[in-house]
GROMACS .gro file of C-alpha atoms in nm:
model
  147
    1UNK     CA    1  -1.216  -1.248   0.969
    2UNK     CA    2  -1.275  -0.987   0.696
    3UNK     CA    3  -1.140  -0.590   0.756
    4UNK     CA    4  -1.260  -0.387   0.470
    5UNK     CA    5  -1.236  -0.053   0.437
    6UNK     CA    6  -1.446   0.186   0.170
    7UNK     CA    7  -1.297   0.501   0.150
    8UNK     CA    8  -1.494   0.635  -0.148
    9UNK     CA    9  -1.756   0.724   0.131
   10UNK     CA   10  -1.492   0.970   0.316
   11UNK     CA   11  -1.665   1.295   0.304
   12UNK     CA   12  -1.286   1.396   0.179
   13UNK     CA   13  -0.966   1.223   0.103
   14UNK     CA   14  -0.825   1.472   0.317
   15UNK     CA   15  -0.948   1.268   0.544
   16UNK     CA   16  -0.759   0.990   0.411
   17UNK     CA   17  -0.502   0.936   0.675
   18UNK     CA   18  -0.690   1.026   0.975
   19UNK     CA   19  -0.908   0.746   0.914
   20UNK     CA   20  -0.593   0.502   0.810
   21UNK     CA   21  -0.410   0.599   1.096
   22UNK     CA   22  -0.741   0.544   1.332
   23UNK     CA   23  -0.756   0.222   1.163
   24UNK     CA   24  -0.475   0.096   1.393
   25UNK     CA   25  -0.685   0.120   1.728
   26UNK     CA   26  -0.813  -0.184   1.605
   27UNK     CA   27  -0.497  -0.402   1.629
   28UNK     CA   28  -0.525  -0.508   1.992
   29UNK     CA   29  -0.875  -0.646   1.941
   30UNK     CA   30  -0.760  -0.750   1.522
   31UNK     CA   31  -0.444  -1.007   1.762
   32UNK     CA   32  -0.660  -1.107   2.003
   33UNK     CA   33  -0.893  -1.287   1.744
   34UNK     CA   34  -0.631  -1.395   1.555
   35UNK     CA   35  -0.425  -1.568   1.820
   36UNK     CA   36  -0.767  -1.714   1.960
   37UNK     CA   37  -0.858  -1.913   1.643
   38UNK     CA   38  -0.738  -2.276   1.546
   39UNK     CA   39  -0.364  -2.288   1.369
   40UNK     CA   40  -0.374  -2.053   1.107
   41UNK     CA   41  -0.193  -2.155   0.779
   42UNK     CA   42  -0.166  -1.802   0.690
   43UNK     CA   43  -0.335  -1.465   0.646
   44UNK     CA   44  -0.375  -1.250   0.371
   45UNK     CA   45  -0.485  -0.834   0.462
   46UNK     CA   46  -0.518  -0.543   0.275
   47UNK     CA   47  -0.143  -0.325   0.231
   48UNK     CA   48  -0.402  -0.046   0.394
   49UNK     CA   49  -0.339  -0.226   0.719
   50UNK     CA   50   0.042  -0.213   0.774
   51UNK     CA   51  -0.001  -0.315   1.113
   52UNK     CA   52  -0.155  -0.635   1.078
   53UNK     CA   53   0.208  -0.721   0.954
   54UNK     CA   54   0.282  -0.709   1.369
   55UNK     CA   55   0.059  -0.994   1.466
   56UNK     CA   56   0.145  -1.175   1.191
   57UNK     CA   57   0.509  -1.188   1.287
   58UNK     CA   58   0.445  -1.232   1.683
   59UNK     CA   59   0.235  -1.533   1.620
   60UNK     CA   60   0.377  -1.645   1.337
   61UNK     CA   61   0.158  -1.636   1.058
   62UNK     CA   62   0.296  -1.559   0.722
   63UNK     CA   63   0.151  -1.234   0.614
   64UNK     CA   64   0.013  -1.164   0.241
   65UNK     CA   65  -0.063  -0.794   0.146
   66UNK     CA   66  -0.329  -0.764  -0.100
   67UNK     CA   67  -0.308  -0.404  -0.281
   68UNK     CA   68  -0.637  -0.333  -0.496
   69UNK     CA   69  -0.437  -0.177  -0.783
   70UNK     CA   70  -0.366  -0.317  -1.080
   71UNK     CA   71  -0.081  -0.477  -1.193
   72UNK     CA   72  -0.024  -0.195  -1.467
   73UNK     CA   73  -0.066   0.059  -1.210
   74UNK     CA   74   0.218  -0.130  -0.935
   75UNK     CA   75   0.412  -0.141  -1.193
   76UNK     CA   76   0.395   0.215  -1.354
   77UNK     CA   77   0.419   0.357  -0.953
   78UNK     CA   78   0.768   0.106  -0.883
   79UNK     CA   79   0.927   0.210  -1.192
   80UNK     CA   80   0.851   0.560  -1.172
   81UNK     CA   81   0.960   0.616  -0.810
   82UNK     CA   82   1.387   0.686  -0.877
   83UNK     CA   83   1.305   0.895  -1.218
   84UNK     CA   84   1.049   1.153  -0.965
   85UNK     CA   85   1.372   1.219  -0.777
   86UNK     CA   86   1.616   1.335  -1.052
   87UNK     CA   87   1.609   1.714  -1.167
   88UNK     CA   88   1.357   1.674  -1.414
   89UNK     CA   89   1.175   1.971  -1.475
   90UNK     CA   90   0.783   1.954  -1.388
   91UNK     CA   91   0.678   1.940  -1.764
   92UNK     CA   92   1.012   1.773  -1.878
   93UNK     CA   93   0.885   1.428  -2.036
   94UNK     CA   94   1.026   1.053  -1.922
   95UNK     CA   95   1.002   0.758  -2.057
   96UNK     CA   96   0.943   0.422  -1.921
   97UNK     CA   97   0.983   0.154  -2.161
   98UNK     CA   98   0.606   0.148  -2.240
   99UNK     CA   99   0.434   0.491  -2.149
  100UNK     CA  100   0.586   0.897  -2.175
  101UNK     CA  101   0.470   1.087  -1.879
  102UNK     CA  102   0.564   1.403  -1.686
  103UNK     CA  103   0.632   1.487  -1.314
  104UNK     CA  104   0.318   1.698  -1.350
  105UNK     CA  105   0.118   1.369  -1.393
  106UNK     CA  106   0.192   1.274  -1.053
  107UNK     CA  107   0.032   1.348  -0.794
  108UNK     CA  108   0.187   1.578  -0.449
  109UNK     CA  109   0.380   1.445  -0.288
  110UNK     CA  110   0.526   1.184  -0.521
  111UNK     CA  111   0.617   1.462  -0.810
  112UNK     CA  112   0.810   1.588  -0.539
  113UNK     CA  113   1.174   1.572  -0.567
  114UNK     CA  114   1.172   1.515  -0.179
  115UNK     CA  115   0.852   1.409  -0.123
  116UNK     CA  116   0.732   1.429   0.245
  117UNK     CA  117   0.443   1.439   0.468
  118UNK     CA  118   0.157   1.261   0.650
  119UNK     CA  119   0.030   1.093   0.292
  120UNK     CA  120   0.383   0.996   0.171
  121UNK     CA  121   0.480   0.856   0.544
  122UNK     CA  122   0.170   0.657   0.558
  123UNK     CA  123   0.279   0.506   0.186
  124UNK     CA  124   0.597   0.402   0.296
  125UNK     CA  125   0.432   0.253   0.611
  126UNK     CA  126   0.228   0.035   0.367
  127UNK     CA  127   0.547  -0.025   0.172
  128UNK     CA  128   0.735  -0.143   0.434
  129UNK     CA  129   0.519  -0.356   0.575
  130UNK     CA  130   0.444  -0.490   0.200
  131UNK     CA  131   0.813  -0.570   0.202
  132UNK     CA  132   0.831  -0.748   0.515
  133UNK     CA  133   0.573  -0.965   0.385
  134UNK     CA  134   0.518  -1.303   0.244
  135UNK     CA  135   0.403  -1.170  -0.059
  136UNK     CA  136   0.187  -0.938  -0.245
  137UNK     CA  137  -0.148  -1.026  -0.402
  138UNK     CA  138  -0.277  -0.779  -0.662
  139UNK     CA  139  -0.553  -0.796  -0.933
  140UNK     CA  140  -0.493  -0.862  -1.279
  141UNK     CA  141  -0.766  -0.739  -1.527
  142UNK     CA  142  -0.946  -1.109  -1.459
  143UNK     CA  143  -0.791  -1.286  -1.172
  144UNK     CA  144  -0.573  -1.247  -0.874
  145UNK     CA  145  -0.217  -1.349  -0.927
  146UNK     CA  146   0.024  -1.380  -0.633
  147UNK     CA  147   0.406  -1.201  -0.684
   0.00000   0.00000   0.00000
């Protein structure tokens, strides 16, 4: 069973978490499927699909998210995330122990201080769900590597 999702063909990413968040009237058919084939060794779904996590866990199936971003870029967002929330001034520049960067080269709503809203609550739906997992799978530059 293959769920795949192109979002580059939105019209816009405002759009963006309509379309996640309609992505979920799926789940009742997405378990149904699931719990009708033979024993499943596991499952591994995109972190888009936070609720696949649910099925997973009611028929117990160990869950692995698969997030298309690259290792450099996991990485860069997970150490950034408790430096956005200090009082750093917009332009003021940080350091992580490889790369300088400002709050102003974040995006809204994670240069926020607090961020908040329908975007940032669907990213910490993915994040939970993530977390709750049996693992991550991301893409290196020339393979898949499992975390």
């Amino acid at each position: 069973m293959l769920l795949s999702f192109d979002t580059d063909k939105l019209p816009s990413m405002s759009l963006f978490v309509p379309f996640a968040s309609a992505t979920k009237s799926m789940k009742a058919d997405f378990h149904q499927a699931l719990a009708s084939l033979s024993p499943v060794t596991f499952m591994i779904t995109d972190s888009f699909l936070p609720w696949t996590l649910d099925s997973a866990n009611k028929l117990s199936i160990p869950r692995f998210a698969f997030n298309g971003m690259t290792t450099f870029s996991l990485s860069l967002a997970r150490s950034s995330h408790d430096l956005l929330r200090t009082e750093l001034s917009d332009d003021e520049m940080f350091t992580l122990p490889w790369i300088k960067l400002t709050r102003n080269d974040f995006d809204s709503p994670f240069r926020e201080r607090k961020p908040k809203g329908p975007f940032f609550d669907r990213t910490l739906e993915q994040a939970m769900a993530t977390s709750k997992s049996s693992g991550l799978i991301v893409n290196r530059f020339y393979e898949c590597r499992l975390f």
